[in-house]
One Martini backbone bead per residue (centre of mass of N, CA, C, O) as a GRO file, in nm:
protein
  342
    1UNK     BB    1   0.059   0.063  -0.022
    2UNK     BB    2   0.301   0.257   0.012
    3UNK     BB    3   0.411   0.224  -0.276
    4UNK     BB    4   0.163   0.347  -0.415
    5UNK     BB    5   0.179   0.623  -0.280
    6UNK     BB    6   0.464   0.693  -0.372
    7UNK     BB    7   0.399   0.679  -0.685
    8UNK     BB    8   0.229   0.951  -0.678
    9UNK     BB    9   0.508   1.138  -0.586
   10UNK     BB   10   0.701   1.004  -0.786
   11UNK     BB   11   0.943   0.994  -1.056
   12UNK     BB   12   0.901   0.754  -1.235
   13UNK     BB   13   1.133   0.541  -1.435
   14UNK     BB   14   1.257   0.481  -1.760
   15UNK     BB   15   1.555   0.299  -1.887
   16UNK     BB   16   1.778   0.333  -2.161
   17UNK     BB   17   2.083   0.156  -2.124
   18UNK     BB   18   2.297   0.245  -2.348
   19UNK     BB   19   2.593   0.245  -2.519
   20UNK     BB   20   2.532   0.530  -2.670
   21UNK     BB   21   2.251   0.586  -2.504
   22UNK     BB   22   2.026   0.774  -2.291
   23UNK     BB   23   1.688   0.705  -2.194
   24UNK     BB   24   1.412   0.891  -2.039
   25UNK     BB   25   1.117   0.792  -1.865
   26UNK     BB   26   0.830   0.964  -1.749
   27UNK     BB   27   0.568   0.944  -1.571
   28UNK     BB   28   0.334   1.133  -1.766
   29UNK     BB   29   0.570   1.261  -1.990
   30UNK     BB   30   0.781   1.080  -2.107
   31UNK     BB   31   1.043   1.174  -2.293
   32UNK     BB   32   1.312   1.379  -2.127
   33UNK     BB   33   1.580   1.211  -2.218
   34UNK     BB   34   1.881   1.245  -2.448
   35UNK     BB   35   2.200   1.090  -2.404
   36UNK     BB   36   2.510   1.017  -2.398
   37UNK     BB   37   2.727   0.736  -2.295
   38UNK     BB   38   2.927   0.965  -2.132
   39UNK     BB   39   3.240   0.999  -1.941
   40UNK     BB   40   3.429   1.255  -1.779
   41UNK     BB   41   3.762   1.212  -1.636
   42UNK     BB   42   3.991   1.257  -1.377
   43UNK     BB   43   4.268   1.066  -1.316
   44UNK     BB   44   4.391   1.209  -1.061
   45UNK     BB   45   4.094   1.254  -0.891
   46UNK     BB   46   3.831   1.091  -0.995
   47UNK     BB   47   3.662   1.307  -1.133
   48UNK     BB   48   3.376   1.449  -1.266
   49UNK     BB   49   3.332   1.666  -1.552
   50UNK     BB   50   3.135   1.497  -1.754
   51UNK     BB   51   2.800   1.435  -1.902
   52UNK     BB   52   2.716   1.337  -2.205
   53UNK     BB   53   2.728   1.579  -2.428
   54UNK     BB   54   2.990   1.707  -2.315
   55UNK     BB   55   3.157   1.442  -2.317
   56UNK     BB   56   3.139   1.374  -2.624
   57UNK     BB   57   3.305   1.624  -2.719
   58UNK     BB   58   3.579   1.487  -2.586
   59UNK     BB   59   3.621   1.272  -2.780
   60UNK     BB   60   3.957   1.262  -2.875
   61UNK     BB   61   4.026   1.571  -2.704
   62UNK     BB   62   4.203   1.499  -2.461
   63UNK     BB   63   4.406   1.518  -2.222
   64UNK     BB   64   4.595   1.309  -2.028
   65UNK     BB   65   4.409   1.360  -1.751
   66UNK     BB   66   4.169   1.304  -1.953
   67UNK     BB   67   3.876   1.082  -1.972
   68UNK     BB   68   3.662   0.951  -2.225
   69UNK     BB   69   3.390   0.731  -2.150
   70UNK     BB   70   3.225   0.416  -2.194
   71UNK     BB   71   3.061   0.237  -1.941
   72UNK     BB   72   2.937   0.081  -2.189
   73UNK     BB   73   2.955  -0.260  -2.325
   74UNK     BB   74   2.753  -0.446  -2.498
   75UNK     BB   75   2.519  -0.355  -2.276
   76UNK     BB   76   2.736  -0.349  -2.044
   77UNK     BB   77   2.925  -0.314  -1.765
   78UNK     BB   78   3.264  -0.174  -1.754
   79UNK     BB   79   3.204   0.080  -1.547
   80UNK     BB   80   3.070   0.111  -1.249
   81UNK     BB   81   3.127   0.399  -1.142
   82UNK     BB   82   3.044   0.554  -1.401
   83UNK     BB   83   2.756   0.443  -1.414
   84UNK     BB   84   2.654   0.543  -1.140
   85UNK     BB   85   2.707   0.844  -1.200
   86UNK     BB   86   2.530   0.863  -1.451
   87UNK     BB   87   2.261   0.779  -1.328
   88UNK     BB   88   2.255   0.992  -1.106
   89UNK     BB   89   2.255   1.235  -1.296
   90UNK     BB   90   1.989   1.166  -1.452
   91UNK     BB   91   1.802   1.150  -1.210
   92UNK     BB   92   1.856   1.438  -1.106
   93UNK     BB   93   1.774   1.588  -1.373
   94UNK     BB   94   1.456   1.459  -1.379
   95UNK     BB   95   1.393   1.475  -1.087
   96UNK     BB   96   1.159   1.560  -0.838
   97UNK     BB   97   1.283   1.691  -0.542
   98UNK     BB   98   1.022   1.788  -0.389
   99UNK     BB   99   0.934   1.494  -0.290
  100UNK     BB  100   1.178   1.320  -0.149
  101UNK     BB  101   1.156   1.075  -0.349
  102UNK     BB  102   1.239   0.784  -0.464
  103UNK     BB  103   1.255   0.613  -0.751
  104UNK     BB  104   1.128   0.411  -0.977
  105UNK     BB  105   1.303   0.159  -1.186
  106UNK     BB  106   1.325   0.087  -1.536
  107UNK     BB  107   1.545  -0.148  -1.710
  108UNK     BB  108   1.704  -0.209  -2.003
  109UNK     BB  109   1.826  -0.533  -2.110
  110UNK     BB  110   1.998  -0.768  -2.234
  111UNK     BB  111   1.911  -1.102  -2.289
  112UNK     BB  112   2.232  -1.222  -2.264
  113UNK     BB  113   2.285  -1.164  -1.981
  114UNK     BB  114   2.394  -1.213  -1.677
  115UNK     BB  115   2.337  -1.223  -1.343
  116UNK     BB  116   2.578  -1.047  -1.271
  117UNK     BB  117   2.503  -0.815  -1.469
  118UNK     BB  118   2.226  -0.760  -1.350
  119UNK     BB  119   2.326  -0.687  -1.066
  120UNK     BB  120   2.497  -0.444  -1.155
  121UNK     BB  121   2.264  -0.273  -1.259
  122UNK     BB  122   2.095  -0.270  -1.000
  123UNK     BB  123   2.316  -0.151  -0.809
  124UNK     BB  124   2.369   0.113  -0.963
  125UNK     BB  125   2.077   0.224  -0.924
  126UNK     BB  126   2.070   0.212  -0.615
  127UNK     BB  127   2.322   0.394  -0.571
  128UNK     BB  128   2.169   0.635  -0.738
  129UNK     BB  129   1.853   0.625  -0.585
  130UNK     BB  130   1.672   0.387  -0.608
  131UNK     BB  131   1.399   0.223  -0.467
  132UNK     BB  132   1.334   0.059  -0.733
  133UNK     BB  133   1.429  -0.234  -0.940
  134UNK     BB  134   1.358  -0.305  -1.285
  135UNK     BB  135   1.389  -0.562  -1.528
  136UNK     BB  136   1.407  -0.559  -1.895
  137UNK     BB  137   1.406  -0.690  -2.187
  138UNK     BB  138   1.475  -0.533  -2.475
  139UNK     BB  139   1.291  -0.683  -2.683
  140UNK     BB  140   1.036  -0.640  -2.512
  141UNK     BB  141   1.047  -0.332  -2.494
  142UNK     BB  142   1.052  -0.281  -2.801
  143UNK     BB  143   0.781  -0.416  -2.863
  144UNK     BB  144   0.608  -0.235  -2.689
  145UNK     BB  145   0.708   0.041  -2.816
  146UNK     BB  146   0.606  -0.064  -3.117
  147UNK     BB  147   0.306  -0.200  -3.067
  148UNK     BB  148   0.315  -0.493  -2.994
  149UNK     BB  149   0.097  -0.767  -2.929
  150UNK     BB  150   0.231  -0.971  -2.690
  151UNK     BB  151  -0.036  -1.128  -2.568
  152UNK     BB  152  -0.083  -1.274  -2.813
  153UNK     BB  153  -0.137  -1.595  -2.991
  154UNK     BB  154   0.117  -1.473  -3.164
  155UNK     BB  155   0.369  -1.410  -3.383
  156UNK     BB  156   0.650  -1.191  -3.309
  157UNK     BB  157   0.909  -0.976  -3.455
  158UNK     BB  158   1.220  -0.847  -3.321
  159UNK     BB  159   1.468  -0.591  -3.428
  160UNK     BB  160   1.732  -0.459  -3.222
  161UNK     BB  161   1.952  -0.191  -3.317
  162UNK     BB  162   2.202  -0.074  -3.149
  163UNK     BB  163   2.514  -0.004  -3.025
  164UNK     BB  164   2.608  -0.296  -2.885
  165UNK     BB  165   2.331  -0.449  -2.965
  166UNK     BB  166   2.149  -0.726  -3.103
  167UNK     BB  167   1.797  -0.787  -3.084
  168UNK     BB  168   1.630  -1.108  -3.107
  169UNK     BB  169   1.268  -1.185  -3.127
  170UNK     BB  170   1.010  -1.417  -3.043
  171UNK     BB  171   0.667  -1.338  -2.970
  172UNK     BB  172   0.435  -1.490  -2.719
  173UNK     BB  173   0.229  -1.456  -2.465
  174UNK     BB  174   0.445  -1.251  -2.314
  175UNK     BB  175   0.693  -1.410  -2.452
  176UNK     BB  176   1.008  -1.553  -2.526
  177UNK     BB  177   1.073  -1.808  -2.743
  178UNK     BB  178   1.301  -1.656  -2.912
  179UNK     BB  179   1.651  -1.554  -2.836
  180UNK     BB  180   1.900  -1.301  -2.933
  181UNK     BB  181   2.240  -1.183  -2.857
  182UNK     BB  182   2.445  -0.936  -3.025
  183UNK     BB  183   2.784  -0.789  -3.042
  184UNK     BB  184   2.640  -0.639  -3.302
  185UNK     BB  185   2.636  -0.294  -3.414
  186UNK     BB  186   2.685   0.033  -3.434
  187UNK     BB  187   2.982   0.024  -3.326
  188UNK     BB  188   3.088  -0.186  -3.535
  189UNK     BB  189   3.031  -0.010  -3.776
  190UNK     BB  190   3.221   0.219  -3.700
  191UNK     BB  191   3.478   0.044  -3.695
  192UNK     BB  192   3.462  -0.039  -3.994
  193UNK     BB  193   3.500   0.247  -4.104
  194UNK     BB  194   3.772   0.307  -3.976
  195UNK     BB  195   3.923   0.065  -4.117
  196UNK     BB  196   3.871   0.149  -4.409
  197UNK     BB  197   4.032   0.415  -4.401
  198UNK     BB  198   4.301   0.289  -4.324
  199UNK     BB  199   4.335   0.087  -4.567
  200UNK     BB  200   4.265   0.279  -4.821
  201UNK     BB  201   4.369   0.594  -4.702
  202UNK     BB  202   4.545   0.636  -4.449
  203UNK     BB  203   4.304   0.718  -4.240
  204UNK     BB  204   4.236   0.890  -3.940
  205UNK     BB  205   3.942   0.835  -3.748
  206UNK     BB  206   3.676   0.886  -3.554
  207UNK     BB  207   3.385   0.781  -3.417
  208UNK     BB  208   3.214   1.033  -3.483
  209UNK     BB  209   3.279   1.039  -3.785
  210UNK     BB  210   3.182   0.754  -3.855
  211UNK     BB  211   2.889   0.800  -3.769
  212UNK     BB  212   2.828   1.033  -3.962
  213UNK     BB  213   2.879   0.880  -4.223
  214UNK     BB  214   2.679   0.648  -4.181
  215UNK     BB  215   2.417   0.836  -4.155
  216UNK     BB  216   2.446   1.008  -4.420
  217UNK     BB  217   2.562   0.764  -4.652
  218UNK     BB  218   2.478   0.505  -4.543
  219UNK     BB  219   2.444   0.151  -4.645
  220UNK     BB  220   2.307  -0.203  -4.696
  221UNK     BB  221   2.148  -0.113  -4.961
  222UNK     BB  222   2.051  -0.044  -5.260
  223UNK     BB  223   1.873   0.276  -5.321
  224UNK     BB  224   1.942   0.443  -5.607
  225UNK     BB  225   2.112   0.670  -5.423
  226UNK     BB  226   2.414   0.803  -5.468
  227UNK     BB  227   2.662   0.934  -5.244
  228UNK     BB  228   2.872   1.203  -5.103
  229UNK     BB  229   3.175   1.293  -4.900
  230UNK     BB  230   3.369   1.472  -4.688
  231UNK     BB  231   3.669   1.357  -4.509
  232UNK     BB  232   3.833   1.414  -4.200
  233UNK     BB  233   4.188   1.367  -4.109
  234UNK     BB  234   4.477   1.157  -4.055
  235UNK     BB  235   4.770   1.097  -4.192
  236UNK     BB  236   4.965   0.808  -4.147
  237UNK     BB  237   5.228   0.903  -4.309
  238UNK     BB  238   5.252   1.231  -4.231
  239UNK     BB  239   5.046   1.350  -3.992
  240UNK     BB  240   4.844   1.508  -4.160
  241UNK     BB  241   4.593   1.667  -4.266
  242UNK     BB  242   4.296   1.517  -4.435
  243UNK     BB  243   4.102   1.483  -4.745
  244UNK     BB  244   3.822   1.278  -4.843
  245UNK     BB  245   3.625   1.114  -5.084
  246UNK     BB  246   3.312   0.953  -5.022
  247UNK     BB  247   3.102   0.680  -5.080
  248UNK     BB  248   2.821   0.489  -5.030
  249UNK     BB  249   2.942   0.229  -5.151
  250UNK     BB  250   3.186   0.212  -4.958
  251UNK     BB  251   3.024   0.190  -4.694
  252UNK     BB  252   2.886  -0.074  -4.771
  253UNK     BB  253   3.149  -0.233  -4.770
  254UNK     BB  254   3.235  -0.167  -4.476
  255UNK     BB  255   2.951  -0.299  -4.349
  256UNK     BB  256   2.932  -0.602  -4.433
  257UNK     BB  257   3.020  -0.770  -4.185
  258UNK     BB  258   2.821  -0.677  -3.956
  259UNK     BB  259   2.564  -0.721  -4.127
  260UNK     BB  260   2.596  -1.025  -4.167
  261UNK     BB  261   2.570  -1.098  -3.864
  262UNK     BB  262   2.278  -0.993  -3.833
  263UNK     BB  263   2.145  -1.170  -4.047
  264UNK     BB  264   2.226  -1.445  -3.919
  265UNK     BB  265   2.070  -1.412  -3.648
  266UNK     BB  266   1.793  -1.390  -3.774
  267UNK     BB  267   1.797  -1.668  -3.913
  268UNK     BB  268   1.841  -1.840  -3.655
  269UNK     BB  269   1.572  -1.766  -3.523
  270UNK     BB  270   1.389  -1.869  -3.751
  271UNK     BB  271   1.490  -2.170  -3.734
  272UNK     BB  272   1.380  -2.191  -3.414
  273UNK     BB  273   1.096  -2.147  -3.494
  274UNK     BB  274   0.800  -2.244  -3.467
  275UNK     BB  275   0.578  -2.320  -3.711
  276UNK     BB  276   0.328  -2.155  -3.617
  277UNK     BB  277   0.492  -1.884  -3.588
  278UNK     BB  278   0.602  -1.871  -3.876
  279UNK     BB  279   0.327  -1.833  -4.008
  280UNK     BB  280   0.275  -1.552  -3.880
  281UNK     BB  281   0.526  -1.404  -4.013
  282UNK     BB  282   0.427  -1.394  -4.304
  283UNK     BB  283   0.218  -1.161  -4.224
  284UNK     BB  284   0.371  -0.980  -3.994
  285UNK     BB  285   0.667  -0.998  -3.973
  286UNK     BB  286   0.916  -0.743  -3.921
  287UNK     BB  287   1.050  -0.544  -3.658
  288UNK     BB  288   1.228  -0.239  -3.650
  289UNK     BB  289   1.483  -0.120  -3.419
  290UNK     BB  290   1.680   0.124  -3.346
  291UNK     BB  291   1.943   0.317  -3.453
  292UNK     BB  292   2.070   0.107  -3.663
  293UNK     BB  293   1.803   0.094  -3.851
  294UNK     BB  294   1.867   0.386  -3.997
  295UNK     BB  295   2.026   0.256  -4.192
  296UNK     BB  296   2.021   0.225  -4.508
  297UNK     BB  297   1.829  -0.069  -4.616
  298UNK     BB  298   1.740  -0.274  -4.392
  299UNK     BB  299   1.456  -0.367  -4.474
  300UNK     BB  300   1.537  -0.470  -4.761
  301UNK     BB  301   1.750  -0.675  -4.678
  302UNK     BB  302   1.581  -0.855  -4.483
  303UNK     BB  303   1.362  -0.921  -4.688
  304UNK     BB  304   1.546  -1.068  -4.890
  305UNK     BB  305   1.673  -1.284  -4.681
  306UNK     BB  306   1.367  -1.385  -4.553
  307UNK     BB  307   1.093  -1.335  -4.711
  308UNK     BB  308   0.985  -1.086  -4.542
  309UNK     BB  309   0.824  -0.850  -4.395
  310UNK     BB  310   0.964  -0.513  -4.334
  311UNK     BB  311   0.946  -0.283  -4.054
  312UNK     BB  312   0.957   0.034  -3.928
  313UNK     BB  313   0.942   0.183  -3.653
  314UNK     BB  314   0.825   0.420  -3.465
  315UNK     BB  315   1.068   0.567  -3.348
  316UNK     BB  316   1.317   0.351  -3.297
  317UNK     BB  317   1.499   0.483  -3.068
  318UNK     BB  318   1.243   0.480  -2.837
  319UNK     BB  319   1.127   0.194  -2.781
  320UNK     BB  320   1.257   0.102  -2.514
  321UNK     BB  321   1.172   0.344  -2.342
  322UNK     BB  322   0.864   0.309  -2.391
  323UNK     BB  323   0.857   0.020  -2.276
  324UNK     BB  324   0.943   0.090  -1.986
  325UNK     BB  325   0.702   0.277  -1.938
  326UNK     BB  326   0.476   0.066  -1.979
  327UNK     BB  327   0.578  -0.121  -1.753
  328UNK     BB  328   0.543   0.085  -1.528
  329UNK     BB  329   0.235   0.110  -1.557
  330UNK     BB  330   0.183  -0.202  -1.506
  331UNK     BB  331   0.270  -0.224  -1.211
  332UNK     BB  332   0.017  -0.085  -1.092
  333UNK     BB  333  -0.194  -0.281  -1.211
  334UNK     BB  334  -0.089  -0.533  -1.066
  335UNK     BB  335  -0.119  -0.424  -0.773
  336UNK     BB  336  -0.421  -0.359  -0.791
  337UNK     BB  337  -0.519  -0.651  -0.862
  338UNK     BB  338  -0.411  -0.780  -0.603
  339UNK     BB  339  -0.585  -0.613  -0.405
  340UNK     BB  340  -0.869  -0.700  -0.537
  341UNK     BB  341  -0.844  -1.011  -0.439
  342UNK     BB  342  -0.914  -0.941  -0.119
   0.00000   0.00000   0.00000
């Protein structure tokens, strides 16, 4: 009863704790925060200098005593202290401190992480000031956020391509029948672009530049409209600044390896899906979500490879965050229904 009363006065929140960015959903308000998962720290004093947007600007540009890090790698905590400080910062930034009540928090996590990794996420949120912490698998959260009717006795398939992981699941009757988590997603695509420039042009570029190129002219399937752009970096032979002109076709070649891995995991999930649910997917198709799905041509490529209809979710970047928010709303309904049983 007291928890229910508390929930009326605290800003309960759902968090998409992504490798590339953090999105926060506040109950009754929707998504109120979207910032990069980056923390800038002073190595000498171990103090935090910046978090989020300000910290991302420092990536690759810091002096020796300052390090800008991504505390999450492949969807799991790589730096516990930095993660705890980052979560604390975001909770403080969006929480209504006038209530003096700590929030309940729902966090989306990759379906393939271990119990130890789940405990690390839970403990980091508790240390950051959460009153209650609930974890939800990211493919389930993405499906909810994409508007898939997960409770129906029919098969639905979600492919969530985030920054650190690609989550693939077939869902029916409120549960994941088949699910796979792959440590290949947006970050690996950026790394592939960086390596392509190194090998072909002897040009060193940073992660931020690689991501910009990927999103501006990158594609994974011929779209019929090839484009190009100038890319600036450092010549590995002379050490001097250099500019090269790159085409969208070249970026498609650069992305081939990580994209192939994503296609293969989608196919493996389809191969393991029970026949009755496979029949449902012929009509219902596949829903794509996550920031990585915005690279041009993903729906067309997956449709060609699986021979199924593939559709991009509305606002794919926010699907997991909206799903955690919907799950948060459902927590109160579950508790209310339990009280009504007595």
